[in-house]
Short mmCIF file of C-alpha atoms in Angstrom, two decimals:
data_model
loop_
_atom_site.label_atom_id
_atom_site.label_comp_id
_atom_site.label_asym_id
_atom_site.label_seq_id
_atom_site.Cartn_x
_atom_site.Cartn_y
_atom_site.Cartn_z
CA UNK A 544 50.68 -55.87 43.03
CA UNK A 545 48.90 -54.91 39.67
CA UNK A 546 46.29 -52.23 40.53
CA UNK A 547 42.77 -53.03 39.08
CA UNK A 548 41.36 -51.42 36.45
CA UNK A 549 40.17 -47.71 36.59
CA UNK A 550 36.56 -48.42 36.20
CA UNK A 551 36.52 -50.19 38.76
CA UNK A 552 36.35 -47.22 41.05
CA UNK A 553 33.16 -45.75 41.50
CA UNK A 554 30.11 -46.48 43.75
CA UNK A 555 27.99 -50.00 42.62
CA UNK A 556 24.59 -51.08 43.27
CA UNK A 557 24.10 -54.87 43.53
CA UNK A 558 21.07 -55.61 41.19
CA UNK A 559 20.54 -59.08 42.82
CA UNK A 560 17.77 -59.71 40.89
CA UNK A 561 20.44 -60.28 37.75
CA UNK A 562 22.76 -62.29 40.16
CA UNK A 563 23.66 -65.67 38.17
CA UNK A 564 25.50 -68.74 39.10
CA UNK A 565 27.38 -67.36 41.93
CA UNK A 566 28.27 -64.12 40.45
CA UNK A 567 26.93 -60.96 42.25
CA UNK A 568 25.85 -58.23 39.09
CA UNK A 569 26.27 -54.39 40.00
CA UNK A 570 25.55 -51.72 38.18
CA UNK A 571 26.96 -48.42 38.32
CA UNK A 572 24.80 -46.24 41.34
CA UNK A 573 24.46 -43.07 39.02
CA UNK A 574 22.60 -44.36 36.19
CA UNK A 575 19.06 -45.44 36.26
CA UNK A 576 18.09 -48.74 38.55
CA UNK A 577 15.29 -50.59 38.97
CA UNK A 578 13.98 -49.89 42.28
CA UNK A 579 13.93 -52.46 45.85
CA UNK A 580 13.90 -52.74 48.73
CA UNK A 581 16.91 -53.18 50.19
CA UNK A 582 20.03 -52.61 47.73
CA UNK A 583 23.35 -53.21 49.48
CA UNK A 584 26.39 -51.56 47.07
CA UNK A 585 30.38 -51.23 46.80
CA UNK A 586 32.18 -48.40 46.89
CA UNK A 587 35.81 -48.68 45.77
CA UNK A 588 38.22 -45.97 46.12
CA UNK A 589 41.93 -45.40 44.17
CA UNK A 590 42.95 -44.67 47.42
CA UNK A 591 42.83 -48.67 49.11
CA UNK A 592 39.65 -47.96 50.58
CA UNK A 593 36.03 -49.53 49.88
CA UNK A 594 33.04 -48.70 51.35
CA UNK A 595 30.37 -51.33 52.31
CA UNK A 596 27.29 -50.10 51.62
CA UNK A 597 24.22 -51.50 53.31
CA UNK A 598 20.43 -49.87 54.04
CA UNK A 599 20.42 -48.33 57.67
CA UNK A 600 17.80 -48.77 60.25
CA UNK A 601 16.16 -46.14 58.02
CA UNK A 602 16.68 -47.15 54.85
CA UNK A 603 19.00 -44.57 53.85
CA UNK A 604 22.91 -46.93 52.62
CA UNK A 605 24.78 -46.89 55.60
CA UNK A 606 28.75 -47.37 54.70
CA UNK A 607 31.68 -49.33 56.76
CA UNK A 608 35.15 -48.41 55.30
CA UNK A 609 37.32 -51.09 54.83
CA UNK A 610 40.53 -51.58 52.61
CA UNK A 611 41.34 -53.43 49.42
CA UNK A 612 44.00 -55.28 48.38
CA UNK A 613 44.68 -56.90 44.52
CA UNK A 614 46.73 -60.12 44.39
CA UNK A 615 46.25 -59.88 40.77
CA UNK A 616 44.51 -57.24 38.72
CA UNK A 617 41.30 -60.08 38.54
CA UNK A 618 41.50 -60.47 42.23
CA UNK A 619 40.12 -58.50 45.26
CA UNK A 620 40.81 -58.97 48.97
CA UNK A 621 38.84 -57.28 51.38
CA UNK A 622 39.57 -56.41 55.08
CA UNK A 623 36.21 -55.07 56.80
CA UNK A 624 36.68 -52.75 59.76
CA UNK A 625 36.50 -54.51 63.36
CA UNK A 626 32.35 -54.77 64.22
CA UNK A 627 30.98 -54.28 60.89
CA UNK A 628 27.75 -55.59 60.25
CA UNK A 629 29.21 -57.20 57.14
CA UNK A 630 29.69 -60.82 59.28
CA UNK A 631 29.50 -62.94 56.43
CA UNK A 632 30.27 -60.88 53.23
CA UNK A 633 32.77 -62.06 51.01
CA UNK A 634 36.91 -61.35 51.97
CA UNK A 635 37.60 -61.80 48.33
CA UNK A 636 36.37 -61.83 44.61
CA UNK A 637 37.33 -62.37 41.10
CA UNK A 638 36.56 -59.78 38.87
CA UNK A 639 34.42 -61.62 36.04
CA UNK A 640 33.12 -58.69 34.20
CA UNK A 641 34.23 -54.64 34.22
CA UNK A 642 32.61 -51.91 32.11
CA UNK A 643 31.59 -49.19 32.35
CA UNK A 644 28.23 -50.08 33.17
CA UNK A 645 28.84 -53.19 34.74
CA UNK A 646 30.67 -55.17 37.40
CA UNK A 647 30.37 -58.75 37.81
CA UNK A 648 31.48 -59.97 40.97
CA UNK A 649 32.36 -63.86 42.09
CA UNK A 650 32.91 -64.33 45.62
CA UNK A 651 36.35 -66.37 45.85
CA UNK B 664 8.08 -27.57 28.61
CA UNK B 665 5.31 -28.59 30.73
CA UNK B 666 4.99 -26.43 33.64
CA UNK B 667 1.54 -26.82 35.71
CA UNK B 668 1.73 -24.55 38.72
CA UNK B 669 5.46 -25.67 39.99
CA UNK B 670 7.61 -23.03 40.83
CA UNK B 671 11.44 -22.98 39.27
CA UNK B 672 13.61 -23.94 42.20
CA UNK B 673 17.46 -22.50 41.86
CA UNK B 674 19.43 -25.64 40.59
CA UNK B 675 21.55 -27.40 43.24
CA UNK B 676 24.33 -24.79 44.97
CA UNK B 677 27.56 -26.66 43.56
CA UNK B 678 29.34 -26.86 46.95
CA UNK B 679 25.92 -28.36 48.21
CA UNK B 680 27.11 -31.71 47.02
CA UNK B 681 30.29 -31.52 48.82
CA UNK B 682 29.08 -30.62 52.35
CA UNK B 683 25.99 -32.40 52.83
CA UNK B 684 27.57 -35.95 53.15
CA UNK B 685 29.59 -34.45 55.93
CA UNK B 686 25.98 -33.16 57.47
CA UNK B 687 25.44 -37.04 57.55
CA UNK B 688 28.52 -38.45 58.93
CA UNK B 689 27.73 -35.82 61.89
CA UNK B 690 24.19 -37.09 62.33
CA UNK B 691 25.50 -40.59 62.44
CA UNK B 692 27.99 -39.99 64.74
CA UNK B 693 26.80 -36.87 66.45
CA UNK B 694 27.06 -37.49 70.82
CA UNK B 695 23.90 -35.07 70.72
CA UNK B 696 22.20 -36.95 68.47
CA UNK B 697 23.14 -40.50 70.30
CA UNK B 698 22.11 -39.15 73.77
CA UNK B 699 18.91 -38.09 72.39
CA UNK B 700 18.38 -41.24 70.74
CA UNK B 701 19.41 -42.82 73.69
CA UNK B 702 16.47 -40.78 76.06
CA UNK B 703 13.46 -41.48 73.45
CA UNK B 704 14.67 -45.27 73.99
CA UNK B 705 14.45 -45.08 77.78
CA UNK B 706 11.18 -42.94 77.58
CA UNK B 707 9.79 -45.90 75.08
CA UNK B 708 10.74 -48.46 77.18
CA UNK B 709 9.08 -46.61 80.37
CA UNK B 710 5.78 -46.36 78.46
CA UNK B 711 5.93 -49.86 77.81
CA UNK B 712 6.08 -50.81 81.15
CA UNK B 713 3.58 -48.27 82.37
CA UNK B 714 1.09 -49.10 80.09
CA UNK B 715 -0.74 -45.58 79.78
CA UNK B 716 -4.14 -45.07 79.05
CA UNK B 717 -4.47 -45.19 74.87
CA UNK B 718 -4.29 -42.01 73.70
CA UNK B 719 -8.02 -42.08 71.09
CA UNK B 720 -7.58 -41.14 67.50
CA UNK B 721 -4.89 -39.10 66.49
CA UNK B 722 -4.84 -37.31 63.09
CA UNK B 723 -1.50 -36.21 61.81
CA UNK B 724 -1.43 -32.84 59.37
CA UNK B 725 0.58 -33.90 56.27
CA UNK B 726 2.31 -31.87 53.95
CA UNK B 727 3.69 -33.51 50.51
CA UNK B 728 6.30 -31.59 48.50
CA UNK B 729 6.50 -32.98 44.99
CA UNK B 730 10.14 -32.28 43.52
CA UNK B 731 10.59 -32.75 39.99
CA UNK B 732 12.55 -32.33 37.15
CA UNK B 733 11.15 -34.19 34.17
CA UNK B 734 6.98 -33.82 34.16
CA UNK B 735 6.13 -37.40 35.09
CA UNK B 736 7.77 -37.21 38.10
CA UNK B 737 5.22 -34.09 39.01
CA UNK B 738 2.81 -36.28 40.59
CA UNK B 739 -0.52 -35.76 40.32
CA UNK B 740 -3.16 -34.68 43.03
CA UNK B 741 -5.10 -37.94 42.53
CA UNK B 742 -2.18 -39.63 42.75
CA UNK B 743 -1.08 -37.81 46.10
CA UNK B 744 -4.89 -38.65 47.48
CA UNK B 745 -4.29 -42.68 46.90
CA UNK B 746 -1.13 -42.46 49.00
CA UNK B 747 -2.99 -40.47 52.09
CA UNK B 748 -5.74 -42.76 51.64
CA UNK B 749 -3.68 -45.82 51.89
CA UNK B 750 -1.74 -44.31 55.10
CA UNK B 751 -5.08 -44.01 56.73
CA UNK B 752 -6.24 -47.88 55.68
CA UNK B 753 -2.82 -49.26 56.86
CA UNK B 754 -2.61 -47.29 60.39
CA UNK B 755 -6.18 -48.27 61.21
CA UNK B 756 -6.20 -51.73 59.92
CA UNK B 757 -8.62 -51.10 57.37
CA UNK B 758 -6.22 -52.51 54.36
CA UNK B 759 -9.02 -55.45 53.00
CA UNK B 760 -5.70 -56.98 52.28
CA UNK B 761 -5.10 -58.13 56.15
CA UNK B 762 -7.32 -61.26 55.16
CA UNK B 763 -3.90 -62.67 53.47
CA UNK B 764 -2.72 -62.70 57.41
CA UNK B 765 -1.95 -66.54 58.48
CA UNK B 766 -4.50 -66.95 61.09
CA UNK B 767 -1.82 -67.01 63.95
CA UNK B 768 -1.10 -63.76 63.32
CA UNK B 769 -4.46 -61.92 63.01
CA UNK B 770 -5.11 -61.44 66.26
CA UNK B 771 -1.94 -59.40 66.98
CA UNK B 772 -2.74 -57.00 63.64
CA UNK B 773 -2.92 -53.37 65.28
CA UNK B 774 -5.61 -50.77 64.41
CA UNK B 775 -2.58 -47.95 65.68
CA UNK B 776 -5.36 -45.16 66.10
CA UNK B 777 -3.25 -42.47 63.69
CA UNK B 778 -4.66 -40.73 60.67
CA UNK B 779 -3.33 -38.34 58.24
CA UNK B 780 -5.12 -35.20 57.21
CA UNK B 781 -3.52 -33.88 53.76
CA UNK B 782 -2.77 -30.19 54.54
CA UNK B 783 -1.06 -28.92 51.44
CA UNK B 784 0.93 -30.42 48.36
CA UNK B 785 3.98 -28.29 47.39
CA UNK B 786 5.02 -28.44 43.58
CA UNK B 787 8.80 -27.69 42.74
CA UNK B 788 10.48 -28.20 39.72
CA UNK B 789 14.01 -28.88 40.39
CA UNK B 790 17.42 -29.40 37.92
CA UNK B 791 18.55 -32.44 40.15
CA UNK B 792 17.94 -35.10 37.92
CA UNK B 793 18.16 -37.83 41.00
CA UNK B 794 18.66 -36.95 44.73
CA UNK B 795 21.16 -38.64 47.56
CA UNK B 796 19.72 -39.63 50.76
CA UNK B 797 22.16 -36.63 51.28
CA UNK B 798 18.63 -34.74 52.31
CA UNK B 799 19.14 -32.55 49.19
CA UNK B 800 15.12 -32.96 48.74
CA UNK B 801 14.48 -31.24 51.89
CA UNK B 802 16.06 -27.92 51.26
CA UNK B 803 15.33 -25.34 48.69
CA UNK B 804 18.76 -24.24 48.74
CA UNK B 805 19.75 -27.58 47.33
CA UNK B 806 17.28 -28.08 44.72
CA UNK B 807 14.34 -29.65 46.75
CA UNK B 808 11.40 -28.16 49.15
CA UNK B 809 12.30 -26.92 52.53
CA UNK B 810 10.10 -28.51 55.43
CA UNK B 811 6.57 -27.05 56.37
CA UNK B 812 6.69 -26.39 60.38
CA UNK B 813 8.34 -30.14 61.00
CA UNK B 814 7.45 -29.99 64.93
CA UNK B 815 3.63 -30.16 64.00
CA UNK B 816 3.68 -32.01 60.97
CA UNK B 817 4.82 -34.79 58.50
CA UNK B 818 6.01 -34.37 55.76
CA UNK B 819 6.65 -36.55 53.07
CA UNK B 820 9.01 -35.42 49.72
CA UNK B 821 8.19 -37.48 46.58
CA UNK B 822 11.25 -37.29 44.26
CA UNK B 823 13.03 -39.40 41.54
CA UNK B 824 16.10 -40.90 44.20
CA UNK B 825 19.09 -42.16 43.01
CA UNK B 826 20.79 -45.95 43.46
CA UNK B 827 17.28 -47.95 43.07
CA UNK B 828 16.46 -46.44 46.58
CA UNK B 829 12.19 -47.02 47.48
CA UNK B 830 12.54 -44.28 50.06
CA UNK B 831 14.08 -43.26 53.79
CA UNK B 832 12.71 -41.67 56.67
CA UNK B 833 14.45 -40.26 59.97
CA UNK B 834 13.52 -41.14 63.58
CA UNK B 835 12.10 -39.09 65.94
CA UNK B 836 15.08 -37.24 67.79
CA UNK B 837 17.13 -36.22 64.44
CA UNK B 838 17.34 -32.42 63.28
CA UNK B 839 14.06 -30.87 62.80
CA UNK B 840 15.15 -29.35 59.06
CA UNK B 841 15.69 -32.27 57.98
CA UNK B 842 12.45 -34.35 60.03
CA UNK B 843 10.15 -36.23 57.76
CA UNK B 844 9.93 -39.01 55.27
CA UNK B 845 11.45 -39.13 50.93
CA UNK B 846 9.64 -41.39 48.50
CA UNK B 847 10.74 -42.13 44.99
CA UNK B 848 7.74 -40.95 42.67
CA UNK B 849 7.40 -44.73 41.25
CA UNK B 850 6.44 -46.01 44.81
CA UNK B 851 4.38 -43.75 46.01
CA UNK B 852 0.78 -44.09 46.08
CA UNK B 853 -1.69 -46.40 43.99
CA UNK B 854 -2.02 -45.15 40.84
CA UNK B 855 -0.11 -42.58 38.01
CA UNK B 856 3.05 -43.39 37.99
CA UNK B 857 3.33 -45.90 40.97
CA UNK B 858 4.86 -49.21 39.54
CA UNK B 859 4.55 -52.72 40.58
CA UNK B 860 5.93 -54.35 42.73
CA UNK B 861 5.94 -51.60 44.72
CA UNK B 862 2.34 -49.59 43.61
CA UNK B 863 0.37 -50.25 46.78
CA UNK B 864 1.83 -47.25 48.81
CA UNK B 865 3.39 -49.34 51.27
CA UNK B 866 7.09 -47.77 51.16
CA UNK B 867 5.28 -45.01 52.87
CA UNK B 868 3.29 -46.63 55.20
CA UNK B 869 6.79 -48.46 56.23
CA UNK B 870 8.99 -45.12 56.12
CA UNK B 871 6.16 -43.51 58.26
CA UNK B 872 6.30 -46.54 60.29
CA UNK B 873 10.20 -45.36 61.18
CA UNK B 874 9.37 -41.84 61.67
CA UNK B 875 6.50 -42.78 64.24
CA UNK B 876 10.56 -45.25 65.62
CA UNK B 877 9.54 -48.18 64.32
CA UNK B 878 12.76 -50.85 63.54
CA UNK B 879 13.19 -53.18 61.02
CA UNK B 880 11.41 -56.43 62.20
CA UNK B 881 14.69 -58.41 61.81
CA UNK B 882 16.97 -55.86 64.33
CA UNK B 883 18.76 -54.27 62.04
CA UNK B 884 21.79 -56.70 62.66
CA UNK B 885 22.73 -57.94 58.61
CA UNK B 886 21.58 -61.80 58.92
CA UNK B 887 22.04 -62.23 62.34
CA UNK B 888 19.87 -63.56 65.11
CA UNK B 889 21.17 -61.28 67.87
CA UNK B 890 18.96 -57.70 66.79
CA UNK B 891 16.21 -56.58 68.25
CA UNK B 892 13.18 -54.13 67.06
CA UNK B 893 12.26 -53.45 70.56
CA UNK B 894 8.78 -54.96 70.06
CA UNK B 895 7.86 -57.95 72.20
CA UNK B 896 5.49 -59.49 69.57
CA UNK B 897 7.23 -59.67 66.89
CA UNK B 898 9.23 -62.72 66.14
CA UNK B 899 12.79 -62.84 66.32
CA UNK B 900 14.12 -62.67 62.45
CA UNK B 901 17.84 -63.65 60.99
CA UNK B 902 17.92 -60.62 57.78
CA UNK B 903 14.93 -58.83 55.84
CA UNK B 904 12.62 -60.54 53.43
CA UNK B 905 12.08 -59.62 49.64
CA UNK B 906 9.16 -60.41 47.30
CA UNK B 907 6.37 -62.55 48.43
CA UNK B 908 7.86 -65.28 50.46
CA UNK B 909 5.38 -68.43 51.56
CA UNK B 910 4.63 -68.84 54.89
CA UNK B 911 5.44 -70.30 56.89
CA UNK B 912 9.63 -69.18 56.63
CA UNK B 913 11.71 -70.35 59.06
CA UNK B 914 14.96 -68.31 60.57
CA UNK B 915 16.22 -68.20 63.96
CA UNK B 916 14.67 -70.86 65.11
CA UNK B 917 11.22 -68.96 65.16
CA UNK B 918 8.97 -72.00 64.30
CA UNK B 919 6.38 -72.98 63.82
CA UNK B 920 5.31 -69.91 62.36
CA UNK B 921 8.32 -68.20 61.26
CA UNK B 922 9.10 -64.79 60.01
CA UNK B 923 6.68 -62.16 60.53
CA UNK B 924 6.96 -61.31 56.37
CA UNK B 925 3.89 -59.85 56.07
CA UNK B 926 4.92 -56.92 58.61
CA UNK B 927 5.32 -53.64 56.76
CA UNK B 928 8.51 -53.35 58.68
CA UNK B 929 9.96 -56.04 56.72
CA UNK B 930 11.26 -55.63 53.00
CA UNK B 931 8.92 -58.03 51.08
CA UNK B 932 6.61 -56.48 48.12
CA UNK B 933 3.80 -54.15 48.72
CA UNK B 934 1.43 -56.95 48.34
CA UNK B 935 3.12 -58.58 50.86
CA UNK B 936 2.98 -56.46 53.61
CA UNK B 937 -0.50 -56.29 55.48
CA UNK B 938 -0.03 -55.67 59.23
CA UNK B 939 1.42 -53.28 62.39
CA UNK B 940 1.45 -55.11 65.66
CA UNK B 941 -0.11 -54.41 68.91
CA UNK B 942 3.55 -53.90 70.10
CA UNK B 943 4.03 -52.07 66.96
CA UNK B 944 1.27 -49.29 67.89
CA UNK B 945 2.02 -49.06 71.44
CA UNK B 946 5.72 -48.17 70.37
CA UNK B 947 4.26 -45.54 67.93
CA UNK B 948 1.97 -43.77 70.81
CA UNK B 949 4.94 -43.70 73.03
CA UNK B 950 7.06 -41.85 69.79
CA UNK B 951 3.06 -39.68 70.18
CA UNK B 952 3.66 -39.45 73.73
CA UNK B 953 7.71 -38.25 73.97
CA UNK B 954 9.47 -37.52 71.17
CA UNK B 955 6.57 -36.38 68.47
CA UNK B 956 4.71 -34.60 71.45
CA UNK B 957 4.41 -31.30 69.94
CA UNK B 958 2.27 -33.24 67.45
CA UNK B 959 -0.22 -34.68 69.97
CA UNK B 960 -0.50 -30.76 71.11
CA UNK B 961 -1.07 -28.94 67.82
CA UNK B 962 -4.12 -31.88 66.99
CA UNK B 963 -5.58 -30.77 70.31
CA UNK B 964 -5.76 -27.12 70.14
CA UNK B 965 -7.12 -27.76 65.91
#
């Protein structure tokens, strides 16, 4: 298993509003975003863990730990932790884009 | 450096950081916290069913702490007026904006009989470029304002937040330093530095609208069809809405009419959002009635 880049592992914010054919766009959550209702974000951690991040019952991200695998240093799978409300998110992507300030994201 | 009347709050205590997400795993998973959640459910669904007399106007004392660290963020008190303003249009159905309502749903639009008085505005400048939804904000020791006597007020922190968060609230039941609603200083209020498409004031109205326990009209369940906002007339709704959907918008199997979009428990744009229920209201007095009690008693003996 090649491990993914090292920028990869940080805390995203999905900017849907910039989503485009398919691929999810997230930008880094420290920087300046434009505000929404609703952002959901990725959190992935060196240590095989990610952390779904959605808004809570009171708006305030609530996280479910799961853990990541990388078939290839492109490629993400995801396992979500038993009852997550993530029923439907994707169980893997391809990395399409990684900066520094940006992560593109296509569901695979 | 502009400096009108703020006071210099210490910058955030390093280990702060560190130890307040672990504040928030507690709160989340907390058995004191669950069972008390738990009781304020029970004691809502008992006032449901027992259908108490209403309980006439009631005026909430507000308190707004504006937290800021570069001077636009340092709203002003104009700008603080058009957000208590809008509160008291919303809460008493006086937004001219419920005429967008489709007709099926304008006889279910609550007037929910709750006011806010502004009591004081607190100005502190801060060296936290962004807050969490760590509560940061909420405590002087970490760089924001602490809490003006919670029990008998709200109180409502207006801040730059972090992550493209519009704001967050806490229900009725959680820890009382912590009790009250956060705002990011672009959504708050009508005019200054509120920006569209969220300058209307509505992410307060809605985060109020949780700390009065008020759910998200689609259950709080992702997409799904199986959640429930323990309000009987509001339909049943797969995942939130965003922007200004067209009605009617089917999920669920909730036609004819659809989802209740124009809710301001829902996520669509300010613009969007026009209307409490009936249910709505009645779920707010009970919060009045229970949990928030010690609010209904301070607006009696005032």
């Amino acid at each position: 298993m090649t491990p993914p880049p090292a920028a990869l592992f940080r805390r995203w914010v999905h900017v849907r509003e910039e989503d485009a054919e398919g691929v999810r766009v997230y930008r880094p959550a420290d920087r300046p975003l434009p505000p929404a209702r609703g952002r959901d974000g990725i959190e992935f951690r060196p240590d095989g863990t990610f952390a779904d991040l959605r808004p809570g019952p009171t708006d305030a991200p609530v996280a479910s730990v799961g853990r990541w695998t990388a078939p290839a240093r492109d490629r993400l799978a995801l396992a979500y932790p038993p009852g997550a409300r993530s029923a439907g998110a994707p169980t893997g992507y391809e990395i399409v884009e990684l900066t520094p300030d940006l992560l593109r994201l296509r569901a695979v | 450096m502009a400096f009108d009347g703020g006071r210099l709050a210490p910058g955030a205590v390093r280990d702060w950081c560190g130890t307040m997400p672990v504040h928030r795993r507690l709160l989340d998973s907390d058995p004191g916290y669950a069972r008390a959640r738990e009781e304020i459910e029970t004691f809502t669904y008992d006032a449901a069913r027992e259908d108490p007399p209403p309980l006439g106007l009631v005026t909430i004392p507000t308190v707004v702490h504006v937290v800021w660290s570069r001077p636009e963020q340092n709203v002003g008190d104009e700008q603080v007026a058009s957000q208590i303003e809008i509160l008291n249009r919303d809460f008493r159905r006086r937004n001219d904006d419920v005429a967008i309502l489709p007709p099926v749903w304008a006889p279910v639009a609550a007037d929910a009989d709750i006011e806010f008085a502004l009591v004081d505005v607190t100005r502190t400048r801060t060296e936290v470029a962004a807050f969490d939804t760590d509560d940061g904000v909420k405590s002087a020791r970490a760089g924001g304002a602490d809490p003006v006597s919670p029990d008998t007020h709200l109180n409502l922190w207006v801040c730059q937040l972090g992550g493209g968060l519009l704001g967050y609230a806490q229900f009725p039941g959680g820890p009382l330093e912590t009790d009250g609603v956060v705002v990011t200083f672009t959504a708050f209020g009508s005019s200054g530095t509120a920006t569209a498409p969220f300058d209307l004031g509505r992410t307060s109205t809605h985060e109020v609208g949780h700390w009065l326990n008020l759910r998200h009209i689609w259950g709080d369940d992702g997409d799904g069809c199986g959640g429930d906002d323990f309000v009987a007339d509001t339909p049943n709704q797969g995942g939130p809405n965003y922007g200004k959907p067209t009605y009617p918008k089917v999920s669920c199997a909730n036609g004819p009419h659809g989802d209740m979009f124009v809710n301001y428990m829902d996520y669509s744009d300010d613009a969007a959002m026009v209307m409490f229920t009936r249910g709505q209201a009645l779920r707010m007095a009970a919060a009045l009635r229970g949990p928030r009690s010690a609010l209904l008693a301070a607006a009696a003996t005032s």
